[in-house]
Short mmCIF file of C-alpha atoms in Angstrom, two decimals:
data_model
loop_
_atom_site.label_atom_id
_atom_site.label_comp_id
_atom_site.label_asym_id
_atom_site.label_seq_id
_atom_site.Cartn_x
_atom_site.Cartn_y
_atom_site.Cartn_z
CA MET A 1 145.64 72.81 41.91
CA SER A 2 146.30 71.64 45.45
CA GLY A 3 149.12 70.61 47.76
CA ILE A 4 150.00 67.87 50.21
CA TYR A 5 151.82 68.63 53.45
CA ILE A 6 153.40 65.67 55.30
CA HIS A 7 154.34 66.30 58.93
CA ILE A 8 157.36 64.34 60.18
CA PRO A 9 157.07 64.61 64.00
CA PHE A 10 160.63 63.77 65.03
CA CYS A 11 163.66 65.83 66.05
CA LYS A 12 167.07 64.88 67.41
CA GLN A 13 166.70 67.47 70.16
CA ALA A 14 164.27 70.19 71.18
CA CYS A 15 165.04 73.77 70.11
CA HIS A 16 164.41 76.14 73.00
CA TYR A 17 162.00 78.37 71.05
CA CYS A 18 159.95 75.69 69.26
CA ASP A 19 156.32 74.81 70.06
CA PHE A 20 155.64 72.65 66.98
CA HIS A 21 154.59 69.05 67.52
CA PHE A 22 157.50 66.60 67.59
CA SER A 23 159.13 63.82 69.60
CA THR A 24 162.82 63.26 70.27
CA SER A 25 162.21 59.51 70.53
CA MET A 26 162.73 57.73 67.20
CA GLY A 27 161.38 54.39 68.46
CA LYS A 28 158.14 54.70 66.50
CA LYS A 29 159.68 56.07 63.30
CA GLU A 30 158.96 52.98 61.18
CA ALA A 31 155.39 52.72 62.49
CA MET A 32 154.91 56.43 61.82
CA VAL A 33 156.04 56.15 58.19
CA ASN A 34 153.60 53.25 57.71
CA ALA A 35 150.81 55.32 59.28
CA LEU A 36 151.59 58.30 57.05
CA GLN A 37 151.39 56.05 53.98
CA ASN A 38 148.08 54.66 55.14
CA GLU A 39 146.61 58.08 55.86
CA LEU A 40 147.62 59.18 52.37
CA LYS A 41 145.70 56.20 50.97
CA MET A 42 142.69 56.72 53.25
CA ARG A 43 142.29 60.38 52.27
CA SER A 44 142.97 60.25 48.55
CA GLY A 45 139.28 60.83 47.84
CA GLU A 46 139.49 64.30 49.36
CA LEU A 47 141.57 65.45 46.37
CA GLU A 48 139.80 63.25 43.82
CA ASN A 49 139.23 66.04 41.32
CA GLU A 50 142.41 67.96 42.13
CA THR A 51 145.91 67.94 40.68
CA VAL A 52 148.65 67.93 43.31
CA GLU A 53 151.14 70.66 42.45
CA THR A 54 153.26 70.63 45.61
CA ILE A 55 154.44 68.02 48.11
CA TYR A 56 156.02 69.43 51.26
CA PHE A 57 157.78 67.54 54.05
CA GLY A 58 157.69 69.64 57.21
CA GLY A 59 158.12 68.98 60.88
CA GLY A 60 159.76 68.32 63.20
CA THR A 61 162.80 67.45 61.14
CA PRO A 62 161.97 65.50 57.97
CA SER A 63 165.66 64.98 57.21
CA VAL A 64 165.85 62.44 60.07
CA LEU A 65 164.07 60.03 57.69
CA SER A 66 166.17 57.81 55.48
CA SER A 67 166.08 58.38 51.73
CA ASP A 68 164.15 55.11 51.37
CA GLU A 69 161.51 56.29 53.85
CA ILE A 70 161.16 59.63 52.05
CA ASN A 71 160.91 57.93 48.66
CA SER A 72 158.27 55.49 49.93
CA LEU A 73 156.05 58.40 51.00
CA ILE A 74 156.53 60.22 47.70
CA LYS A 75 155.71 57.02 45.80
CA THR A 76 152.47 56.69 47.78
CA VAL A 77 151.47 60.21 46.74
CA PHE A 78 152.17 59.46 43.08
CA ASP A 79 150.30 56.14 43.33
CA GLU A 80 147.21 57.53 45.05
CA TYR A 81 146.83 61.07 43.66
CA GLU A 82 146.85 62.92 40.36
CA VAL A 83 150.20 64.71 40.45
CA ALA A 84 151.27 67.57 38.17
CA GLN A 85 153.99 66.90 35.62
CA ASN A 86 156.60 69.00 37.45
CA PRO A 87 155.53 69.23 41.08
CA GLU A 88 157.51 71.18 43.63
CA VAL A 89 158.73 68.59 46.19
CA THR A 90 160.28 70.26 49.25
CA LEU A 91 162.13 68.68 52.16
CA GLU A 92 162.88 70.65 55.32
CA ALA A 93 166.32 69.62 56.53
CA ASN A 94 168.74 70.43 59.32
CA PRO A 95 172.43 70.94 58.46
CA ASP A 96 173.62 68.10 60.71
CA ASP A 97 171.59 65.59 58.68
CA LEU A 98 172.97 66.69 55.32
CA SER A 99 176.06 64.62 54.82
CA LYS A 100 177.56 64.46 51.35
CA GLU A 101 176.03 61.02 50.78
CA LYS A 102 172.60 62.07 52.12
CA ILE A 103 172.50 65.10 49.80
CA LYS A 104 173.44 62.96 46.81
CA GLU A 105 170.72 60.45 47.71
CA LEU A 106 168.15 63.25 47.98
CA ALA A 107 169.29 64.69 44.65
CA ARG A 108 168.55 61.32 43.03
CA SER A 109 165.03 61.31 44.54
CA PRO A 110 161.98 63.33 43.42
CA ILE A 111 162.94 66.00 46.01
CA ASN A 112 163.73 69.13 43.98
CA ARG A 113 163.76 71.79 46.71
CA LEU A 114 165.57 71.88 50.05
CA SER A 115 164.61 74.18 52.93
CA ILE A 116 167.58 74.19 55.30
CA GLY A 117 167.12 75.29 58.93
CA VAL A 118 170.28 77.31 59.51
CA GLN A 119 168.77 80.00 61.81
CA SER A 120 172.19 81.63 62.42
CA PHE A 121 175.82 81.33 61.37
CA PHE A 122 177.02 82.23 64.90
CA GLU A 123 177.74 79.60 67.53
CA GLU A 124 176.41 81.71 70.42
CA ASP A 125 173.02 82.04 68.73
CA LEU A 126 172.86 78.32 67.94
CA ARG A 127 173.68 77.46 71.56
CA LEU A 128 171.01 79.84 72.88
CA MET A 129 168.43 78.21 70.59
CA ASN A 130 169.73 74.67 71.32
CA ARG A 131 170.18 73.85 67.66
CA ALA A 132 171.69 70.43 66.88
CA HIS A 133 174.19 71.76 64.34
CA SER A 134 177.24 74.02 64.43
CA ALA A 135 177.95 77.08 62.30
CA GLU A 136 180.58 75.07 60.44
CA GLU A 137 178.03 72.32 59.66
CA ALA A 138 175.62 74.96 58.36
CA LEU A 139 178.18 76.34 55.92
CA GLU A 140 179.36 72.90 54.81
CA SER A 141 175.82 71.58 54.24
CA LEU A 142 174.87 74.60 52.16
CA LYS A 143 177.98 74.33 50.00
CA LEU A 144 177.22 70.65 49.37
CA ALA A 145 173.55 71.37 48.75
CA THR A 146 174.23 74.10 46.17
CA ASP A 147 176.40 71.64 44.25
CA ASN A 148 173.45 69.26 43.92
CA PHE A 149 170.29 71.39 44.05
CA ASP A 150 169.26 74.52 42.20
CA ASN A 151 166.25 75.37 44.36
CA ILE A 152 167.39 75.95 47.95
CA SER A 153 165.92 78.01 50.76
CA LEU A 154 167.56 78.71 54.10
CA ASP A 155 166.00 79.90 57.35
CA LEU A 156 167.36 82.73 59.49
CA ILE A 157 166.08 84.06 62.80
CA TYR A 158 166.43 87.70 63.85
CA GLY A 159 165.63 89.59 67.02
CA ILE A 160 167.75 87.18 69.10
CA PRO A 161 168.74 88.70 72.49
CA ASP A 162 172.10 90.50 72.26
CA MET A 163 172.21 90.22 68.46
CA SER A 164 173.59 93.53 67.21
CA ASN A 165 172.68 95.04 63.85
CA ALA A 166 176.23 94.29 62.69
CA ARG A 167 175.97 90.61 63.59
CA TRP A 168 172.56 90.34 61.95
CA LEU A 169 173.90 91.94 58.78
CA GLU A 170 176.84 89.51 58.81
CA ASN A 171 174.34 86.63 58.94
CA ILE A 172 172.61 88.06 55.87
CA GLU A 173 175.90 88.57 54.01
CA THR A 174 176.94 84.98 54.72
CA ALA A 175 173.64 83.71 53.35
CA LEU A 176 174.04 85.86 50.22
CA SER A 177 177.59 84.62 49.67
CA LEU A 178 176.25 81.07 49.31
CA GLY A 179 174.12 81.99 46.30
CA VAL A 180 170.81 80.54 47.51
CA PRO A 181 167.75 81.86 45.62
CA HIS A 182 165.35 81.89 48.59
CA ILE A 183 165.57 83.00 52.22
CA SER A 184 162.89 82.61 54.89
CA SER A 185 163.45 84.78 57.93
CA TYR A 186 161.47 85.06 61.14
CA ALA A 187 161.56 87.13 64.30
CA LEU A 188 162.36 85.08 67.39
CA THR A 189 159.10 84.71 69.30
CA VAL A 190 158.60 83.52 72.85
CA GLU A 191 155.94 80.83 72.83
CA PRO A 192 154.31 79.69 76.09
CA GLN A 193 155.48 76.37 77.52
CA THR A 194 158.85 76.51 75.73
CA ALA A 195 162.28 76.36 77.33
CA LEU A 196 162.98 79.88 76.06
CA ALA A 197 159.92 81.24 77.88
CA SER A 198 161.12 79.54 81.07
CA PHE A 199 164.66 80.93 80.73
CA ILE A 200 163.34 84.47 80.23
CA LYS A 201 160.99 84.16 83.19
CA LYS A 202 163.91 83.04 85.39
CA GLY A 203 166.11 85.88 84.13
CA LEU A 204 168.61 83.51 82.51
CA VAL A 205 168.03 85.00 79.05
CA LYS A 206 167.03 88.54 78.08
CA ASN A 207 163.54 88.98 76.72
CA VAL A 208 163.13 89.69 73.03
CA ASP A 209 162.78 93.33 72.02
CA ASP A 210 160.16 94.10 69.35
CA ALA A 211 161.91 97.34 68.41
CA VAL A 212 165.16 95.47 67.73
CA ALA A 213 163.30 92.83 65.72
CA GLN A 214 161.64 95.53 63.64
CA GLU A 215 165.01 97.17 62.97
CA HIS A 216 166.49 93.82 61.94
CA PHE A 217 163.54 93.23 59.62
CA HIS A 218 164.09 96.51 57.78
CA ILE A 219 167.83 95.79 57.47
CA LEU A 220 166.89 92.42 55.97
CA VAL A 221 164.41 93.87 53.47
CA ASP A 222 166.77 96.63 52.34
CA ARG A 223 169.73 94.30 51.88
CA LEU A 224 167.91 91.48 50.10
CA GLU A 225 165.99 93.76 47.76
CA LYS A 226 169.31 95.25 46.62
CA GLU A 227 170.32 91.70 45.63
CA GLY A 228 167.19 91.14 43.54
CA PHE A 229 165.14 89.25 46.09
CA VAL A 230 161.38 89.92 46.21
CA ASN A 231 159.80 90.10 49.66
CA TYR A 232 156.70 88.31 48.38
CA GLU A 233 155.48 87.45 51.89
CA ILE A 234 156.57 89.08 55.14
CA SER A 235 158.91 86.24 56.11
CA ASN A 236 159.84 85.04 52.62
CA PHE A 237 162.27 86.43 50.06
CA GLY A 238 162.78 84.83 46.68
CA LYS A 239 164.57 85.54 43.45
CA PRO A 240 162.15 85.62 40.46
CA ASN A 241 160.94 82.07 39.64
CA TYR A 242 162.04 80.84 43.07
CA PHE A 243 159.02 81.72 45.21
CA SER A 244 157.82 78.74 47.27
CA ARG A 245 154.89 77.32 45.32
CA ASN A 246 153.76 75.43 48.43
CA ASN A 247 153.64 78.45 50.73
CA THR A 248 152.20 80.70 48.03
CA ALA A 249 149.29 78.27 47.69
CA TYR A 250 148.56 78.64 51.43
CA TRP A 251 148.50 82.42 51.21
CA GLN A 252 146.30 82.34 48.12
CA GLN A 253 143.74 80.12 49.85
CA LYS A 254 144.28 77.03 47.67
CA LYS A 255 143.33 73.58 48.92
CA TYR A 256 145.86 71.45 50.77
CA LEU A 257 145.83 68.14 52.57
CA GLY A 258 147.77 67.80 55.83
CA ILE A 259 149.05 64.32 56.61
CA GLY A 260 150.50 63.25 59.96
CA PRO A 261 149.99 64.16 63.63
CA SER A 262 149.05 67.84 64.18
CA ALA A 263 148.86 68.50 60.41
CA HIS A 264 146.14 70.87 59.18
CA SER A 265 144.07 70.65 56.00
CA PHE A 266 141.96 73.22 54.13
CA ASP A 267 139.41 72.56 51.37
CA GLY A 268 138.18 76.09 50.71
CA THR A 269 135.27 76.05 53.15
CA SER A 270 136.47 73.99 56.11
CA ARG A 271 139.62 73.28 58.08
CA ALA A 272 140.64 69.98 59.65
CA TRP A 273 143.50 69.00 61.95
CA ASN A 274 144.93 65.71 63.14
CA ILE A 275 145.54 64.75 66.76
CA ASN A 276 148.94 65.94 68.03
CA ASN A 277 149.92 62.71 69.76
CA ASN A 278 152.17 60.23 67.94
CA PRO A 279 151.06 56.95 69.61
CA LYS A 280 147.36 57.88 69.40
CA TYR A 281 147.76 58.93 65.77
CA ILE A 282 149.47 55.64 64.84
CA LYS A 283 146.91 53.56 66.75
CA ALA A 284 143.95 55.31 65.09
CA ILE A 285 145.36 54.86 61.61
CA GLU A 286 146.11 51.18 62.31
CA LYS A 287 142.41 50.78 63.23
CA GLY A 288 141.38 52.44 59.96
CA GLU A 289 140.21 55.62 61.68
CA LEU A 290 141.11 59.22 60.84
CA PRO A 291 142.14 60.98 64.10
CA LEU A 292 141.04 64.44 63.03
CA GLU A 293 138.65 67.21 63.94
CA LYS A 294 136.92 69.43 61.41
CA GLU A 295 135.54 72.96 61.49
CA VAL A 296 133.32 74.49 58.82
CA LEU A 297 134.38 78.10 58.37
CA SER A 298 131.76 80.83 58.42
CA VAL A 299 131.79 83.64 55.87
CA THR A 300 133.33 85.85 58.56
CA ASP A 301 136.04 83.27 59.29
CA ARG A 302 136.93 83.02 55.61
CA TYR A 303 136.99 86.82 55.22
CA ASN A 304 139.29 87.17 58.25
CA GLU A 305 141.65 84.49 56.90
CA TYR A 306 141.73 86.15 53.49
CA VAL A 307 142.63 89.51 55.04
CA MET A 308 145.25 87.95 57.33
CA THR A 309 147.03 86.08 54.55
CA GLY A 310 146.57 88.74 51.88
CA LEU A 311 148.12 91.61 53.84
CA ARG A 312 151.25 89.52 54.43
CA THR A 313 151.91 89.23 50.68
CA ILE A 314 152.72 91.35 47.65
CA TRP A 315 149.32 90.38 46.22
CA GLY A 316 147.45 92.18 48.97
CA VAL A 317 143.71 92.14 49.62
CA SER A 318 141.49 92.61 46.57
CA LEU A 319 138.32 94.56 47.29
CA ASP A 320 136.69 92.96 44.23
CA THR A 321 137.45 89.53 45.69
CA ILE A 322 135.93 90.59 49.01
CA VAL A 323 132.71 91.62 47.25
CA LYS A 324 132.61 88.46 45.12
CA ASP A 325 133.35 86.01 47.92
CA PHE A 326 131.93 87.69 51.03
CA GLY A 327 129.61 90.54 50.05
CA GLU A 328 129.50 94.33 49.73
CA ASN A 329 129.22 94.90 53.50
CA PHE A 330 132.58 93.24 54.07
CA LYS A 331 134.21 95.60 51.56
CA LYS A 332 132.69 98.64 53.27
CA TYR A 333 133.84 97.36 56.63
CA ALA A 334 137.39 96.68 55.41
CA LEU A 335 137.71 100.17 53.91
CA ARG A 336 136.33 101.81 57.05
CA GLN A 337 138.77 99.91 59.27
CA ALA A 338 141.68 100.57 56.91
CA GLU A 339 141.11 104.31 56.66
CA LYS A 340 143.17 105.34 59.71
CA HIS A 341 146.04 103.07 58.66
CA ILE A 342 146.03 104.61 55.19
CA VAL A 343 146.28 108.05 56.79
CA GLU A 344 149.22 106.81 58.88
CA HIS A 345 150.92 105.44 55.72
CA LEU A 346 150.81 101.84 56.96
CA LEU A 347 148.36 100.71 54.26
CA TYR A 348 147.62 102.00 50.78
CA LEU A 349 145.28 101.30 47.89
CA ASP A 350 146.63 100.33 44.49
CA GLY A 351 143.50 100.32 42.36
CA ASP A 352 141.18 97.93 44.18
CA VAL A 353 143.97 96.19 46.10
CA LEU A 354 144.80 97.01 49.71
CA LEU A 355 148.51 96.59 50.52
CA THR A 356 150.94 97.31 53.33
CA THR A 357 153.49 100.06 52.86
CA GLN A 358 157.16 99.38 53.57
CA LYS A 359 156.61 101.02 56.94
CA GLY A 360 153.55 98.88 57.64
CA LYS A 361 154.89 95.53 56.43
CA PHE A 362 156.37 94.40 59.75
CA LEU A 363 153.05 95.30 61.42
CA ALA A 364 150.90 93.36 58.92
CA ASP A 365 149.45 90.89 61.41
CA GLY A 366 148.28 93.67 63.71
CA LEU A 367 146.88 95.65 60.78
CA ALA A 368 145.01 92.57 59.58
CA ALA A 369 143.58 92.01 63.06
CA ASP A 370 142.22 95.55 62.96
CA LEU A 371 140.38 94.68 59.74
CA PHE A 372 138.92 91.47 61.13
CA MET A 373 135.16 91.37 61.42
CA LEU A 374 134.27 90.38 64.96
CA ASN A 375 130.85 89.68 66.49
CA LEU A 376 129.11 90.99 63.41
CA SER A 377 126.58 89.40 61.09
CA ASP A 378 127.85 87.61 57.97
CA ASP A 379 125.24 89.30 55.82
#
């Protein structure tokens, strides 16, 4: 099984914290949709012997596309690829795009999962992040969406400067009151070259506090688990049968094809990525060229990626898999590096599977980095 990710590189306005590839100019939207369709056709051979289980529209803001544009891209996938009988088809959407009519149009399309970028239900947070929607629009869009879709995820951001524990908990309670079966939640991070980084440097906005973010994370885990959500990946919480099939495939190292400017692909042994420039991407595709670079991953690269993704999930890192895929020396190395974290109750072994403890979960990326094999032989 494999997946297709389609990057829609347009947004109405730039969020202050975002460093993803996008443009606020919609002038090339039609040309971009044509280029995306053509890239899908040009690369169909890469998944020739694969069944596509998930189709995911990410961005940017995919909901700026019309329903006809979205449907044309989905049709191209079905025409050019072998698609599973009941694929998961996800559209990322912003609340301000989800009018009653737009939601009904999407519900009539093959889209069967919405991922709605709420981020916060408080106006002051939305203003700080420069989101295009209001708190009222967020609530209204979710109420309309739950009337038309069963499978809905919403995004929330924690660790926002001046966000108290009480306000963060109120955000969580509001999300729970809407009855959505999936919540993705991320700590606010300060990426270089973003407006947020500039505001912090100038003293206009307080810097983020990792200790506050960690406290917010534990509040989130405790509250959602009481409501039957499973924290199946650090940033993702789903009711049973509502885990994101698309994201789970990434974390379990399944193949996926990335379509569009800046999109990444993975075939099990190599990674490829498209140019992150809209005009250059469109021009290359119009000339019948694929504007991508490719990197063949070494055994060490693949081991490091497996550790990084595995420790973020409830499935953990299997020592048997390490031996089978990378060799006995990698297992010995992983156990040696993990030993001090096991003593500190940040990691633990369940049979042959290495997992983070509740205490260690928020620190998973750092723990994984400590298990990475660096400057060592692959054999």
